[in-house]
Short mmCIF file of C-alpha atoms in Angstrom, two decimals:
data_model
loop_
_atom_site.label_atom_id
_atom_site.label_comp_id
_atom_site.label_asym_id
_atom_site.label_seq_id
_atom_site.Cartn_x
_atom_site.Cartn_y
_atom_site.Cartn_z
CA UNK A 1 50.67 18.24 -95.05
CA UNK A 2 47.50 16.74 -96.47
CA UNK A 3 48.05 14.46 -99.46
CA UNK A 4 45.65 16.55 -101.53
CA UNK A 5 47.19 19.86 -100.44
CA UNK A 6 48.59 22.38 -102.90
CA UNK A 7 51.93 22.85 -101.13
CA UNK A 8 54.13 19.96 -100.02
CA UNK A 9 55.87 21.11 -96.86
CA UNK A 10 54.79 18.61 -94.22
CA UNK A 11 55.76 15.16 -95.39
CA UNK A 12 55.81 13.24 -98.64
CA UNK A 13 55.44 9.83 -97.02
CA UNK A 14 51.92 8.61 -96.12
CA UNK A 15 53.32 6.37 -93.35
CA UNK A 16 55.25 9.27 -91.85
CA UNK A 17 52.13 11.46 -92.13
CA UNK A 18 50.16 8.98 -90.01
CA UNK A 19 52.94 8.95 -87.39
CA UNK A 20 53.09 12.75 -87.40
CA UNK A 21 49.33 13.09 -86.93
CA UNK A 22 49.37 10.48 -84.14
CA UNK A 23 52.15 12.38 -82.35
CA UNK A 24 50.26 15.66 -82.75
CA UNK A 25 47.11 14.01 -81.33
CA UNK A 26 49.13 12.73 -78.37
CA UNK A 27 50.67 16.16 -77.79
CA UNK A 28 47.25 17.81 -77.75
CA UNK A 29 45.85 15.08 -75.48
CA UNK A 30 48.77 15.46 -73.08
CA UNK A 31 48.48 19.23 -72.94
CA UNK A 32 44.73 19.10 -72.44
CA UNK A 33 45.01 16.43 -69.73
CA UNK A 34 47.65 18.50 -67.93
CA UNK A 35 45.55 21.69 -68.29
CA UNK A 36 48.31 23.32 -70.32
CA UNK A 37 46.84 26.17 -72.39
CA UNK A 38 46.77 25.29 -76.08
CA UNK A 39 47.30 27.92 -78.77
CA UNK A 40 46.62 26.78 -82.34
CA UNK A 41 48.55 28.63 -85.02
CA UNK A 42 47.68 28.53 -88.70
CA UNK A 43 48.74 30.33 -91.83
CA UNK A 44 46.05 31.81 -94.06
CA UNK A 45 45.94 34.50 -96.72
CA UNK A 46 43.22 36.96 -97.77
CA UNK A 47 40.80 35.92 -100.50
CA UNK A 48 42.48 36.31 -103.85
CA UNK A 49 45.78 36.64 -101.96
CA UNK A 50 45.29 40.39 -102.11
CA UNK A 51 48.15 42.27 -100.48
CA UNK A 52 50.40 39.23 -100.02
CA UNK A 53 54.00 40.39 -100.24
CA UNK A 54 55.66 38.17 -102.86
CA UNK A 55 59.28 39.01 -102.12
CA UNK A 56 60.24 35.36 -101.52
CA UNK A 57 59.75 32.18 -103.55
CA UNK A 58 57.50 30.60 -100.92
CA UNK A 59 55.02 33.47 -101.14
CA UNK A 60 55.15 33.61 -104.93
CA UNK A 61 54.32 29.87 -104.91
CA UNK A 62 51.45 30.40 -102.46
CA UNK A 63 49.92 33.12 -104.63
CA UNK A 64 50.45 31.20 -107.89
CA UNK A 65 48.86 28.04 -106.47
CA UNK A 66 46.02 29.79 -104.66
CA UNK A 67 47.00 27.92 -101.49
CA UNK A 68 45.79 28.53 -97.95
CA UNK A 69 43.21 31.16 -98.83
CA UNK A 70 41.06 32.30 -95.91
CA UNK A 71 37.79 30.34 -95.88
CA UNK A 72 39.17 27.53 -98.04
CA UNK A 73 39.83 23.92 -97.12
CA UNK A 74 43.59 24.56 -97.28
CA UNK A 75 43.45 27.12 -94.46
CA UNK A 76 41.60 24.79 -92.08
CA UNK A 77 43.19 22.71 -89.33
CA UNK A 78 44.03 19.11 -90.16
CA UNK A 79 41.19 16.69 -89.37
CA UNK A 80 41.25 15.71 -85.70
CA UNK A 81 43.65 18.49 -84.73
CA UNK A 82 41.05 21.25 -84.63
CA UNK A 83 40.81 23.69 -81.71
CA UNK A 84 38.35 22.96 -78.94
CA UNK A 85 36.25 25.54 -77.16
CA UNK A 86 38.36 27.97 -75.15
CA UNK A 87 41.59 27.26 -77.04
CA UNK A 88 43.18 30.26 -78.72
CA UNK A 89 43.61 30.45 -82.49
CA UNK A 90 46.22 32.69 -84.10
CA UNK A 91 46.42 33.30 -87.83
CA UNK A 92 49.59 34.54 -89.48
CA UNK A 93 50.59 35.27 -93.05
CA UNK A 94 54.38 35.01 -93.07
CA UNK A 95 56.93 32.30 -92.26
CA UNK A 96 57.41 33.57 -88.69
CA UNK A 97 54.17 32.97 -86.76
CA UNK A 98 54.88 36.01 -84.57
CA UNK A 99 55.20 38.45 -87.48
CA UNK A 100 52.16 40.73 -87.74
CA UNK A 101 49.97 38.29 -85.80
CA UNK A 102 48.40 38.20 -82.36
CA UNK A 103 50.67 35.38 -81.15
CA UNK A 104 52.83 37.47 -78.82
CA UNK A 105 49.77 39.18 -77.32
CA UNK A 106 48.03 35.81 -76.88
CA UNK A 107 51.04 34.27 -75.10
CA UNK A 108 51.46 37.30 -72.84
CA UNK A 109 47.76 37.07 -71.96
CA UNK A 110 48.36 33.48 -70.88
CA UNK A 111 51.47 34.54 -68.90
CA UNK A 112 53.36 31.87 -70.82
CA UNK A 113 57.01 31.26 -70.01
CA UNK A 114 57.51 27.90 -71.66
CA UNK A 115 56.29 27.03 -75.14
CA UNK A 116 55.87 23.55 -76.57
CA UNK A 117 55.95 23.85 -80.35
CA UNK A 118 54.88 21.40 -83.04
CA UNK A 119 53.90 21.72 -86.67
CA UNK A 120 54.98 21.82 -90.27
CA UNK A 121 57.29 22.49 -91.77
CA UNK A 122 60.13 22.02 -89.30
CA UNK A 123 62.56 23.98 -91.47
CA UNK A 124 60.11 26.78 -92.20
CA UNK A 125 57.41 28.08 -89.85
CA UNK A 126 58.53 25.95 -86.90
CA UNK A 127 62.18 27.00 -87.13
CA UNK A 128 61.47 30.69 -87.74
CA UNK A 129 58.93 30.86 -84.92
CA UNK A 130 61.01 28.91 -82.40
CA UNK A 131 64.05 31.12 -82.99
CA UNK A 132 61.89 34.22 -82.57
CA UNK A 133 60.36 32.85 -79.36
CA UNK A 134 63.81 32.07 -77.93
CA UNK A 135 64.98 35.59 -78.79
CA UNK A 136 61.94 36.94 -76.93
CA UNK A 137 62.99 35.02 -73.80
CA UNK A 138 60.65 32.04 -73.93
CA UNK A 139 61.86 28.62 -72.82
CA UNK A 140 61.01 26.57 -75.92
CA UNK A 141 60.52 22.84 -76.37
CA UNK A 142 60.14 21.40 -79.86
CA UNK A 143 58.05 18.23 -80.03
CA UNK A 144 60.22 16.64 -82.72
CA UNK A 145 57.91 13.76 -83.62
CA UNK A 146 54.97 16.17 -83.99
CA UNK A 147 56.92 18.18 -86.58
CA UNK A 148 57.85 17.33 -90.14
CA UNK A 149 59.39 18.61 -93.34
CA UNK A 150 58.93 17.33 -96.88
CA UNK A 151 62.37 15.69 -96.70
CA UNK A 152 63.45 13.71 -93.59
CA UNK A 153 67.04 14.98 -93.93
CA UNK A 154 65.81 18.58 -93.91
CA UNK A 155 63.67 17.83 -90.83
CA UNK A 156 66.69 16.33 -89.04
CA UNK A 157 68.90 19.29 -89.96
CA UNK A 158 66.31 21.77 -88.72
CA UNK A 159 65.99 19.90 -85.40
CA UNK A 160 69.79 19.88 -85.05
CA UNK A 161 69.89 23.63 -85.64
CA UNK A 162 66.98 24.23 -83.26
CA UNK A 163 68.77 22.33 -80.48
CA UNK A 164 70.93 25.46 -80.07
CA UNK A 165 67.94 27.57 -79.00
CA UNK A 166 65.38 25.03 -77.77
CA UNK A 167 65.00 21.67 -76.11
CA UNK A 168 64.18 19.04 -78.74
CA UNK A 169 62.11 16.19 -77.29
CA UNK A 170 59.66 13.46 -78.22
CA UNK A 171 56.01 13.87 -77.29
CA UNK A 172 56.24 10.93 -74.87
CA UNK A 173 59.10 12.68 -73.04
CA UNK A 174 57.05 15.87 -72.77
CA UNK A 175 53.85 14.14 -71.64
CA UNK A 176 54.85 10.60 -70.53
CA UNK A 177 52.28 7.89 -70.95
CA UNK A 178 50.22 9.61 -73.63
CA UNK A 179 50.23 7.18 -76.55
CA UNK A 180 51.15 8.55 -79.95
#
């Protein structure tokens, strides 16, 4: 998502990036103000990408570029969207945030029934994870304006597809009155 990042999945447009970050800020502010538990999810890979299964183009690209290596700038949260004390952090290493991560255990520990999901890329980690969450029985809401893909048409298509398994809403509809 960052303009200097090694992988371009979030958004190509600097104007859209600013809107996306503002919506993500508003979503976090709304959740925190409403005392909704916040779980931050990030993707990161072992140093040297040791053990990363490269069966798919996305993972071959990650390894070849050295992207999102644990402890590197690319595996950190975007400036201003970092976790605060007491907020859970889950790290995953595949497209589905639930796969071989502590996400399911974390959500069960919070007794979560409804998930509000945001992130990048809409057509990748967001879509895979939302579908998995719906299959697990969670009521899922996708904060559409706090998600993005490199191509706006791909983002729109992913949201259309996700509307079959989740509610797709704007941040202001989820937490009214919180400015994006």
